[in-house]
Short mmCIF file of C-alpha atoms and ligand atoms in Angstrom, two decimals:
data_model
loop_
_atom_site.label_atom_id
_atom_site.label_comp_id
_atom_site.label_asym_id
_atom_site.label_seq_id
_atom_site.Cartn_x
_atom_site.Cartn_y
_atom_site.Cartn_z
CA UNK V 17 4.19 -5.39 19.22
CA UNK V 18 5.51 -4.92 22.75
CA UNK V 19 8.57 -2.77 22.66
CA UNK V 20 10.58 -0.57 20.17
CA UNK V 21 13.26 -3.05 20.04
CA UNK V 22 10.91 -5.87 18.54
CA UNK V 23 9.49 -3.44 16.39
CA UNK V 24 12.82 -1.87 14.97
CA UNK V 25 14.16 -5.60 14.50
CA UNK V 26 10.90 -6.28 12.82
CA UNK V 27 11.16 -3.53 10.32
CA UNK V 28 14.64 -4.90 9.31
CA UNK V 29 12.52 -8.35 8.24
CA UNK V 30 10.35 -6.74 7.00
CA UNK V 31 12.54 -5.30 4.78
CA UNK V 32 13.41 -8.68 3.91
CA UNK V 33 10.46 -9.66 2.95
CA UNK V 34 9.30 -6.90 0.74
CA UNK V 35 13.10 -7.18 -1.19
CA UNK V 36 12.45 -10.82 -1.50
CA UNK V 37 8.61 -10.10 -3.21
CA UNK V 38 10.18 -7.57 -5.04
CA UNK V 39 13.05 -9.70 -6.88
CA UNK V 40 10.92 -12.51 -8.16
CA UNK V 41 8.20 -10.07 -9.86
CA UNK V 42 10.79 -8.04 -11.53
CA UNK V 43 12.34 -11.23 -12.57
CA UNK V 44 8.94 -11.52 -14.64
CA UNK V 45 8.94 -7.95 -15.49
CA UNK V 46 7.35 -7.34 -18.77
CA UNK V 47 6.66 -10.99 -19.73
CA UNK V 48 2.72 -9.72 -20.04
CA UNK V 49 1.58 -12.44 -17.49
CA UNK V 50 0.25 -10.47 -14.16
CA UNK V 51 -1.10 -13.72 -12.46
CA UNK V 52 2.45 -14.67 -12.83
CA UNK V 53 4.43 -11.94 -11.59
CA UNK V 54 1.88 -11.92 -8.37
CA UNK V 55 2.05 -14.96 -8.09
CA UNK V 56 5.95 -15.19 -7.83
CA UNK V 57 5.84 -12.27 -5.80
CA UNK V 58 2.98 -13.88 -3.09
CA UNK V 59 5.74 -17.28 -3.03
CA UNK V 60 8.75 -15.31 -2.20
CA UNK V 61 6.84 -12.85 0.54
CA UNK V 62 4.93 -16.09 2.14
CA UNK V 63 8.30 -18.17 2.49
CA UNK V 64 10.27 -14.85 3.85
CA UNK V 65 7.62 -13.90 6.46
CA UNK V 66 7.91 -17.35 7.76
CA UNK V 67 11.47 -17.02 9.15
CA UNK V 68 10.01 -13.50 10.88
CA UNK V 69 10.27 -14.13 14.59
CA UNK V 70 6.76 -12.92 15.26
CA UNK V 71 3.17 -13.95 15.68
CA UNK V 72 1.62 -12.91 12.87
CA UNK V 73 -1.68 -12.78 11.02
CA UNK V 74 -2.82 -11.62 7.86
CA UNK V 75 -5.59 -8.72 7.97
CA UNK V 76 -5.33 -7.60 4.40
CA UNK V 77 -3.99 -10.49 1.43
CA UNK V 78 -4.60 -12.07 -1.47
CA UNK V 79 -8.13 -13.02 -0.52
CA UNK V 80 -10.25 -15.09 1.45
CA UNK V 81 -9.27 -18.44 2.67
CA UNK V 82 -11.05 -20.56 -0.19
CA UNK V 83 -9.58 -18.14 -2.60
CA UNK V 84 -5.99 -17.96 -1.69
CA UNK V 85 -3.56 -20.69 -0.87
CA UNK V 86 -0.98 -18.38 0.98
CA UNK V 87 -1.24 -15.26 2.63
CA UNK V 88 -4.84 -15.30 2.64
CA UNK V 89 -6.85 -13.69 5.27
CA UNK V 90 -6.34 -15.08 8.48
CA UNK V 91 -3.92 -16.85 7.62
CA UNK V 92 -1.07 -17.28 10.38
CA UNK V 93 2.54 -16.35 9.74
CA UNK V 94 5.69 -16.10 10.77
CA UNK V 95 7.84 -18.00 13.87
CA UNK V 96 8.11 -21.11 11.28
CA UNK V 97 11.76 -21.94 12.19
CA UNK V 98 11.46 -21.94 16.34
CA UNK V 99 10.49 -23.80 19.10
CA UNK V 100 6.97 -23.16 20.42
CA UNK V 101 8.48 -21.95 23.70
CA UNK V 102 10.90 -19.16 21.52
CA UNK V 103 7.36 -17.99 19.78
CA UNK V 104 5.13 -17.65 22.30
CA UNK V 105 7.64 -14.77 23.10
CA UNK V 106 7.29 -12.91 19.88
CA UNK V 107 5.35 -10.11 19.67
CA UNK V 108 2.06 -10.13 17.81
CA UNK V 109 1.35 -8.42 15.14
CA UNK V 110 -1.73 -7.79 12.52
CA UNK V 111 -0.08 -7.70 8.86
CA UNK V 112 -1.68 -6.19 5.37
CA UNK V 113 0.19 -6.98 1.80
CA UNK V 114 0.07 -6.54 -1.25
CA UNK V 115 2.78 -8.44 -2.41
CA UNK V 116 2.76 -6.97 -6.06
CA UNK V 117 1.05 -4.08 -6.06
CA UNK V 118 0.80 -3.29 -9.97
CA UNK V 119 0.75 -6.35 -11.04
CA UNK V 120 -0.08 -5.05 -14.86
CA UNK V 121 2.69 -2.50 -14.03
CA UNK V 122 4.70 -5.43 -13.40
CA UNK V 123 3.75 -7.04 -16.95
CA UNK V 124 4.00 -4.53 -18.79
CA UNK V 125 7.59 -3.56 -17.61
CA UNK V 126 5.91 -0.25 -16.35
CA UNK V 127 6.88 2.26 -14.10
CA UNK V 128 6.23 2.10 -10.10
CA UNK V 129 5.36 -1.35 -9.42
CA UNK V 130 6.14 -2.01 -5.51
CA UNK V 131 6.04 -5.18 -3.12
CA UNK V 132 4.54 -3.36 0.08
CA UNK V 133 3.63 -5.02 3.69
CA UNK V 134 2.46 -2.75 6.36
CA UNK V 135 1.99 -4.18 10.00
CA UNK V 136 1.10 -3.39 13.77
CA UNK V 137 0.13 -4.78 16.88
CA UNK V 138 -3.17 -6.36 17.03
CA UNK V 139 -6.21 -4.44 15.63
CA UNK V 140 -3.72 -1.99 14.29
CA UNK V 141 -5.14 -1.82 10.65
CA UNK V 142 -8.59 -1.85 9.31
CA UNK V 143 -9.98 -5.15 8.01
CA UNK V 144 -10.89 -3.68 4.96
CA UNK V 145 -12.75 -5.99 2.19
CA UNK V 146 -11.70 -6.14 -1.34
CA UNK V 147 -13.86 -3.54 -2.76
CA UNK V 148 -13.48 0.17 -3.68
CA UNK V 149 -12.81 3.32 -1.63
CA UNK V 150 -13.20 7.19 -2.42
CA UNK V 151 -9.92 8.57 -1.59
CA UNK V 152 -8.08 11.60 -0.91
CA UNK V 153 -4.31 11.74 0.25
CA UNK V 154 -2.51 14.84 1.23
CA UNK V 155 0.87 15.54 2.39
CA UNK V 156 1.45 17.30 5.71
CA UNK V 157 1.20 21.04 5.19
CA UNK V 158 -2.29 20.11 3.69
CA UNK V 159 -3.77 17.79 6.79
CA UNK V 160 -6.78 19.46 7.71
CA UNK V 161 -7.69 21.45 4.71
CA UNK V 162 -9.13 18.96 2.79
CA UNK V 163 -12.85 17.47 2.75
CA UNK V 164 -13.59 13.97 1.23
CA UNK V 165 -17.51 15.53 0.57
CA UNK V 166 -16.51 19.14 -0.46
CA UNK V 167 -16.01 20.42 -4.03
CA UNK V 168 -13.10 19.44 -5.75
CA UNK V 169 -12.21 23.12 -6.84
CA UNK V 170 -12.85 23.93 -2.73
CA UNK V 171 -9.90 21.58 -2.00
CA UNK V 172 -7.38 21.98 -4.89
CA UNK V 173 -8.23 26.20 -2.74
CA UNK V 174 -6.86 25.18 0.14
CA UNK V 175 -4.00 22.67 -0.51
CA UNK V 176 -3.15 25.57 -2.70
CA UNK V 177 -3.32 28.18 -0.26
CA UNK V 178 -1.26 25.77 2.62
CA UNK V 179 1.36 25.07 0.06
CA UNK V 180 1.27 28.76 -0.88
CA UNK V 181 1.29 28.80 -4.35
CA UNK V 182 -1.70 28.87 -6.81
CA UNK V 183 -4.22 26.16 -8.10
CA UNK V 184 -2.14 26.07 -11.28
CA UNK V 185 0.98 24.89 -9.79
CA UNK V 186 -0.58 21.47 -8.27
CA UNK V 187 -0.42 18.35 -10.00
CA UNK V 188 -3.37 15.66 -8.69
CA UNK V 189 -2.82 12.30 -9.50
CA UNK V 190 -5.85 9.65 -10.23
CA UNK V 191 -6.77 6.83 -11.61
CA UNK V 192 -7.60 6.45 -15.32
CA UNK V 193 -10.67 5.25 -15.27
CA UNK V 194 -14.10 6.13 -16.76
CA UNK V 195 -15.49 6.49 -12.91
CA UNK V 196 -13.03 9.80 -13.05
CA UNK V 197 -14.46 11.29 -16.07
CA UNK V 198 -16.39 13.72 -13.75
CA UNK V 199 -13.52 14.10 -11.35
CA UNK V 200 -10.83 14.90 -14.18
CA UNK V 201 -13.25 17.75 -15.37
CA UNK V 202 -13.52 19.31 -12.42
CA UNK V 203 -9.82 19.19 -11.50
CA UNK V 204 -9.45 20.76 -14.92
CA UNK V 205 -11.87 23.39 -14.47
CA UNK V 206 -10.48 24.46 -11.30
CA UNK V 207 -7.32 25.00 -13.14
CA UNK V 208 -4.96 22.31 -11.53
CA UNK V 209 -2.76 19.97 -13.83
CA UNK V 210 -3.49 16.27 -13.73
CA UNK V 211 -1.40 12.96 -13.61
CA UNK V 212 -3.43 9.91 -14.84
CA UNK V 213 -2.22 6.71 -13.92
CA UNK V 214 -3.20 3.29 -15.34
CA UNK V 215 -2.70 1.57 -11.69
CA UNK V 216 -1.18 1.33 -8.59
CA UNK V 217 -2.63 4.60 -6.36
CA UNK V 218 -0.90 2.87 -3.04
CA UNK V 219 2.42 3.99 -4.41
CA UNK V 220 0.63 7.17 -5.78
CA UNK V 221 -0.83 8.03 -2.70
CA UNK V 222 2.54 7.92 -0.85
CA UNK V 223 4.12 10.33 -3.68
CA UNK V 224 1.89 12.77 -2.62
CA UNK V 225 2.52 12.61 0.88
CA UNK V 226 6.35 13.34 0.13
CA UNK V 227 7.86 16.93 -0.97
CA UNK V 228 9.44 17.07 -4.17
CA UNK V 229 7.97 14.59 -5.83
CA UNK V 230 5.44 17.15 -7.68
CA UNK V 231 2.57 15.05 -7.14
CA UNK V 232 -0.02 17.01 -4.40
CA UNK V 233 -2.47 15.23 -4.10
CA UNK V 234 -4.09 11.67 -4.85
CA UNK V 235 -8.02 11.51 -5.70
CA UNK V 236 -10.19 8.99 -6.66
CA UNK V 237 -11.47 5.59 -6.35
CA UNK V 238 -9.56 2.93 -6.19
CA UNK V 239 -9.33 -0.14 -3.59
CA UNK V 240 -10.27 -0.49 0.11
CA UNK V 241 -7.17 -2.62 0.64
CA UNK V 242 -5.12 -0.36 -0.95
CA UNK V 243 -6.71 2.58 1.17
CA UNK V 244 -5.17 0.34 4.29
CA UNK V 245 -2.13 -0.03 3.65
CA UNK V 246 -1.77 3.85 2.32
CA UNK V 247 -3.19 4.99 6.18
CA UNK V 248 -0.31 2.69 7.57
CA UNK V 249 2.36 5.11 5.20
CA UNK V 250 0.85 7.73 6.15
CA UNK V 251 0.78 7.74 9.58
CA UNK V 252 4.68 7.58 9.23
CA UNK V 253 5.00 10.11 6.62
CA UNK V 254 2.46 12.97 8.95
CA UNK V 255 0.13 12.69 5.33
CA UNK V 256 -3.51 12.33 5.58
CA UNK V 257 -5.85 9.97 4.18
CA UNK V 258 -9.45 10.40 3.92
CA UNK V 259 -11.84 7.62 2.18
CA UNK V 260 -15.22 6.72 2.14
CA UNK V 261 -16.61 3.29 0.40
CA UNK V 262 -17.91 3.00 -2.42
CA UNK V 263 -20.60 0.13 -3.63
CA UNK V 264 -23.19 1.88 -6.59
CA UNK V 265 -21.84 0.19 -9.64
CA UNK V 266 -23.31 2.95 -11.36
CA UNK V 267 -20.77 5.28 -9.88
CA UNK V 268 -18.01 2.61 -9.74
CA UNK V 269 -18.27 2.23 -13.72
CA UNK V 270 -17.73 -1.16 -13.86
CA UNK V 271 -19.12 -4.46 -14.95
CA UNK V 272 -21.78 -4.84 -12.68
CA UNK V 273 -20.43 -8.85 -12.10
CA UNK V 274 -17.20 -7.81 -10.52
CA UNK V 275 -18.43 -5.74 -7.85
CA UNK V 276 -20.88 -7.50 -5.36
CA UNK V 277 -24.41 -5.44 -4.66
CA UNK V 278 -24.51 -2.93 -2.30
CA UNK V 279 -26.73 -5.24 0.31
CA UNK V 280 -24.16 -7.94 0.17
CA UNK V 281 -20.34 -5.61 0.27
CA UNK V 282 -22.60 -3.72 3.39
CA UNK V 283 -23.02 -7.88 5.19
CA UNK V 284 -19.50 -7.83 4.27
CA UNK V 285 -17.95 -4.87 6.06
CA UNK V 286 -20.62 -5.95 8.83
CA UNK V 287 -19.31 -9.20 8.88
CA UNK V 288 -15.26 -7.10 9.39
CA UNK V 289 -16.61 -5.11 12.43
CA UNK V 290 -17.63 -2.04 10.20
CA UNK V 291 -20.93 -1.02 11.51
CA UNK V 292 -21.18 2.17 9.48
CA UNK V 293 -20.54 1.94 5.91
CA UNK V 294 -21.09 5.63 4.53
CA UNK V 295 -18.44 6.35 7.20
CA UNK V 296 -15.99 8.65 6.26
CA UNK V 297 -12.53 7.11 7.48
CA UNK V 298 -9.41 9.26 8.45
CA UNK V 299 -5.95 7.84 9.05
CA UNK V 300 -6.42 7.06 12.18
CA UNK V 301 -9.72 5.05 11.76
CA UNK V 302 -8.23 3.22 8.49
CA UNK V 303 -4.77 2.20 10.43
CA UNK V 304 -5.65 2.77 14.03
CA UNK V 305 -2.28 0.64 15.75
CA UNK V 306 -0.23 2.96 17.77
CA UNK V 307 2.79 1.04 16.33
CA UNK V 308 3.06 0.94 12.84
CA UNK V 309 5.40 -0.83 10.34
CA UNK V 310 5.89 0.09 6.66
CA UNK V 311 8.01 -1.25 3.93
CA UNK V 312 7.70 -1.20 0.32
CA UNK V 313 10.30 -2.21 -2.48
CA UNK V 314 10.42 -1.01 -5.83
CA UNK V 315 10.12 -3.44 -8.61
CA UNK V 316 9.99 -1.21 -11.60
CA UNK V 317 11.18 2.17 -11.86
CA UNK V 318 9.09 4.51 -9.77
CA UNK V 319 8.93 8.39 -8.70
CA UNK V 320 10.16 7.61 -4.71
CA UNK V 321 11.76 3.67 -5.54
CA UNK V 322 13.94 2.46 -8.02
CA UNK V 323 12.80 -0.96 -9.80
CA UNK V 324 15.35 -3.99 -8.71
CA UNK V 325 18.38 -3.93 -10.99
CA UNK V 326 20.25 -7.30 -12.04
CA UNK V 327 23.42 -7.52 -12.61
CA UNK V 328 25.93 -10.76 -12.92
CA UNK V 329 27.03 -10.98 -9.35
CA UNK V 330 23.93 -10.31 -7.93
CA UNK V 331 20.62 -7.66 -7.48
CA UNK V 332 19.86 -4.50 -6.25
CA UNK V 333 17.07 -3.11 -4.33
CA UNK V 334 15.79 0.48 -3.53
CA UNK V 335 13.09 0.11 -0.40
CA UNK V 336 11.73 2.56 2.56
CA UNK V 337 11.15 1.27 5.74
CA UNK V 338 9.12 3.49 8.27
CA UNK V 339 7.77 3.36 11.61
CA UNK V 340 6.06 5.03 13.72
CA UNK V 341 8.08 4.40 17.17
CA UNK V 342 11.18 6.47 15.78
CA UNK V 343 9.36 8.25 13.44
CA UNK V 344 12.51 7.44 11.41
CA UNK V 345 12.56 7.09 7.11
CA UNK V 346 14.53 4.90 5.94
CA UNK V 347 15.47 4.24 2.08
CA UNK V 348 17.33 1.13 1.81
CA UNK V 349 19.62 0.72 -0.97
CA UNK V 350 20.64 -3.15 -0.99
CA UNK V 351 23.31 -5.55 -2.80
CA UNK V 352 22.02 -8.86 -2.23
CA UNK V 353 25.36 -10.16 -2.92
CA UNK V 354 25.80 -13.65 -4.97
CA UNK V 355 28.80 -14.27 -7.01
CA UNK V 356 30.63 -15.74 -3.75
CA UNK V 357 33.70 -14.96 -2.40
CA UNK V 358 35.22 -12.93 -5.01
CA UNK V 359 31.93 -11.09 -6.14
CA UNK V 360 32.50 -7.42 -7.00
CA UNK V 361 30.81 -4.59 -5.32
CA UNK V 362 29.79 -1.45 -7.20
CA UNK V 363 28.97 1.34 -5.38
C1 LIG F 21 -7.24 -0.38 -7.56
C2 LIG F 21 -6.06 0.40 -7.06
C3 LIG F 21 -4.76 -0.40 -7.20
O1 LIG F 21 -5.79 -1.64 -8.98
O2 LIG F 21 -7.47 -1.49 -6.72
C4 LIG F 21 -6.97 -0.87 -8.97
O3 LIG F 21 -6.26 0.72 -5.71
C5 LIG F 21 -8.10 -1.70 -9.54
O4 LIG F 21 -9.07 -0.82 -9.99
O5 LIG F 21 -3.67 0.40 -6.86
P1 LIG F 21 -10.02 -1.25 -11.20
O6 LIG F 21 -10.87 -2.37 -10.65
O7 LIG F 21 -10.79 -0.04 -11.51
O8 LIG F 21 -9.15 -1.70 -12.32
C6 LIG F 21 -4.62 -0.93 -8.62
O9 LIG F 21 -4.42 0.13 -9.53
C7 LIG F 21 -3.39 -1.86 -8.72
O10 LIG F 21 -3.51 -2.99 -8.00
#
């Protein structure tokens, strides 16, 4: 991205693009079909991005090129309704999605399903693999006093001591999963309340990055792209990210099928540029772009988003927009407006 200008317009179609996602899953909201509802939501973000007067390419999608018909990685987007002279103007810019992240969220009609795109300029973000990721997200007061190696009971100390209250009065948020069983017990032990969530630890991740949402920190493992996309949110929000991949099965608890052996997910990462793979990444390393571009809509109910909200004359959507240029946070309440002329507008 080559100036604050592009990059403020971009964040406005961005915006776009995650409220567009964000309609069509909700539309399938609690009709018990995931593939579906990402599906839907992968459509409306793919056609959106198009009109996006930029360069883009996709770092983080829906998969690898024989995998994924759109938004797949490498794919190139954007600049689909100019000239070729107009776009070789426009900036370019490295882009991560998750179109629906949550999909069972989604189909179940649960809470804090989002449609979330971060982007930069090129090399910005981490081209992370589809596989898992240790993580551990902190809000700002606690950068620094938190160790992705160190006892559990050591951290929950010192987030407690920078937020200046006691163990007790934090709430840690994770992923539940049988790979926590170890993790919940010692978050328990140290005294700390818990908040076990049956998916979606991008949005999680951010909810601990923000005061007042009485989350304080996120820990676990959950996904690499995920881990991404969090970095990019964080790096608006002054939170801290710290993640470390993950490939024992043993450790991962699950089906050894779905997660490839360590020797290959190590080619993998090799094959991505990553040359180190216990490596433990910071926010920096995970989103490294100097510019950075976050949006995220809700499509269900969620603890920082509302879900999208349908009414005769049209929709409503509740998204934040960050970057880092401005170092502004936006939430964006939106009508999308459709009844024509005489439509009604509620405030
Ligand atoms: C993780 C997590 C995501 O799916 O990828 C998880 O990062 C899948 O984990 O936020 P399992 O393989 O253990 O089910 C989400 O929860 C939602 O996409």
């Amino acid at each position: 991205m080559t100036n604050s200008r592009a990059e403020r317009e971009l964040a406005l179609d961005f915006l776009r693009v995650t409220e567009a996602a964000a309609i069509e899953s909700a539309k399938t909201m609690g009709q018990g079909d995931r593939k579906h509802s990402d599906h839907v939501a992968v459509e409306a973000m793919r056609e959106v991005m198009d009109s996006v007067p930029m360069r883009g390419r996709i770092v983080i999608g829906e998969g690898e090129r024989d995998e994924a018909p759109m938004l797949y990685i490498g794919e190139e987007v954007g600049g689909g309704n100019f000239s070729d002279e107009a776009r070789a103007e426009f900036p370019e810019v490295d882009i991560a999605v998750d179109p629906l992240e949550g999909t069972n969220l989604c189909a179940l009609g649960a809470n804090n399903a989002i449609a979330v795109l971060a982007a930069s300029e090129r090399g910005g973000l981490l081209n992370a693999p589809d596989i898992y990721m240790d993580k551990i997200i902190v809000g700002p007061s606690c950068k620094g006093a938190v160790d992705i190696e160190a006892p559990v009971a050591d951290n929950l100390k010192n987030i407690a001591r920078r937020l200046g209250r006691d163990v007790e009065d934090l709430t840690v948020i994770c992923l539940d999963r049988p790979r926590h069983k170890q993790l919940v017990a010692d978050v328990r032990a140290a005294g700390a309340r818990i908040r076990l969530i049956s998916d979606g630890d991008l949005s999680a991740g951010i909810s601990a990055a923000v005061a007042g949402t009485n989350i304080h920190a996120l820990m676990g493992i959950g996904g690499a792209p995920e881990g991404v996309i969090t970095a990019a949110a964080m790096k608006c929000l002054n939170g801290e990210i710290l993640a470390k991949f993950v490939f024992d099965p043993e450790r991962l608890g699950v089906d050894r099928t779905k997660v490839p052996p360590k020797e290959e997910a190590i080619e993998r990462i090799k094959g991505m540029g990553i040359t180190d793979p216990d490596k433990i990444y910071d926010t920096n390393d995970l989103a490294p772009g100097r510019k950075v571009i976050f949006a995220a809509t809700g499509v269900t109910d969620g603890s920082l988003l509302r879900g999208v909200r349908f009414f005769g004359e049209g929709k409503r959507t509740h998204s934040v927009v960050m970057t880092t240029d401005n170092k502004s946070i936006r939430f964006v309440d939106t009508v999308h407006v459709e009844g024509g002329p005489d439509a009604v507008i509620r405030f």
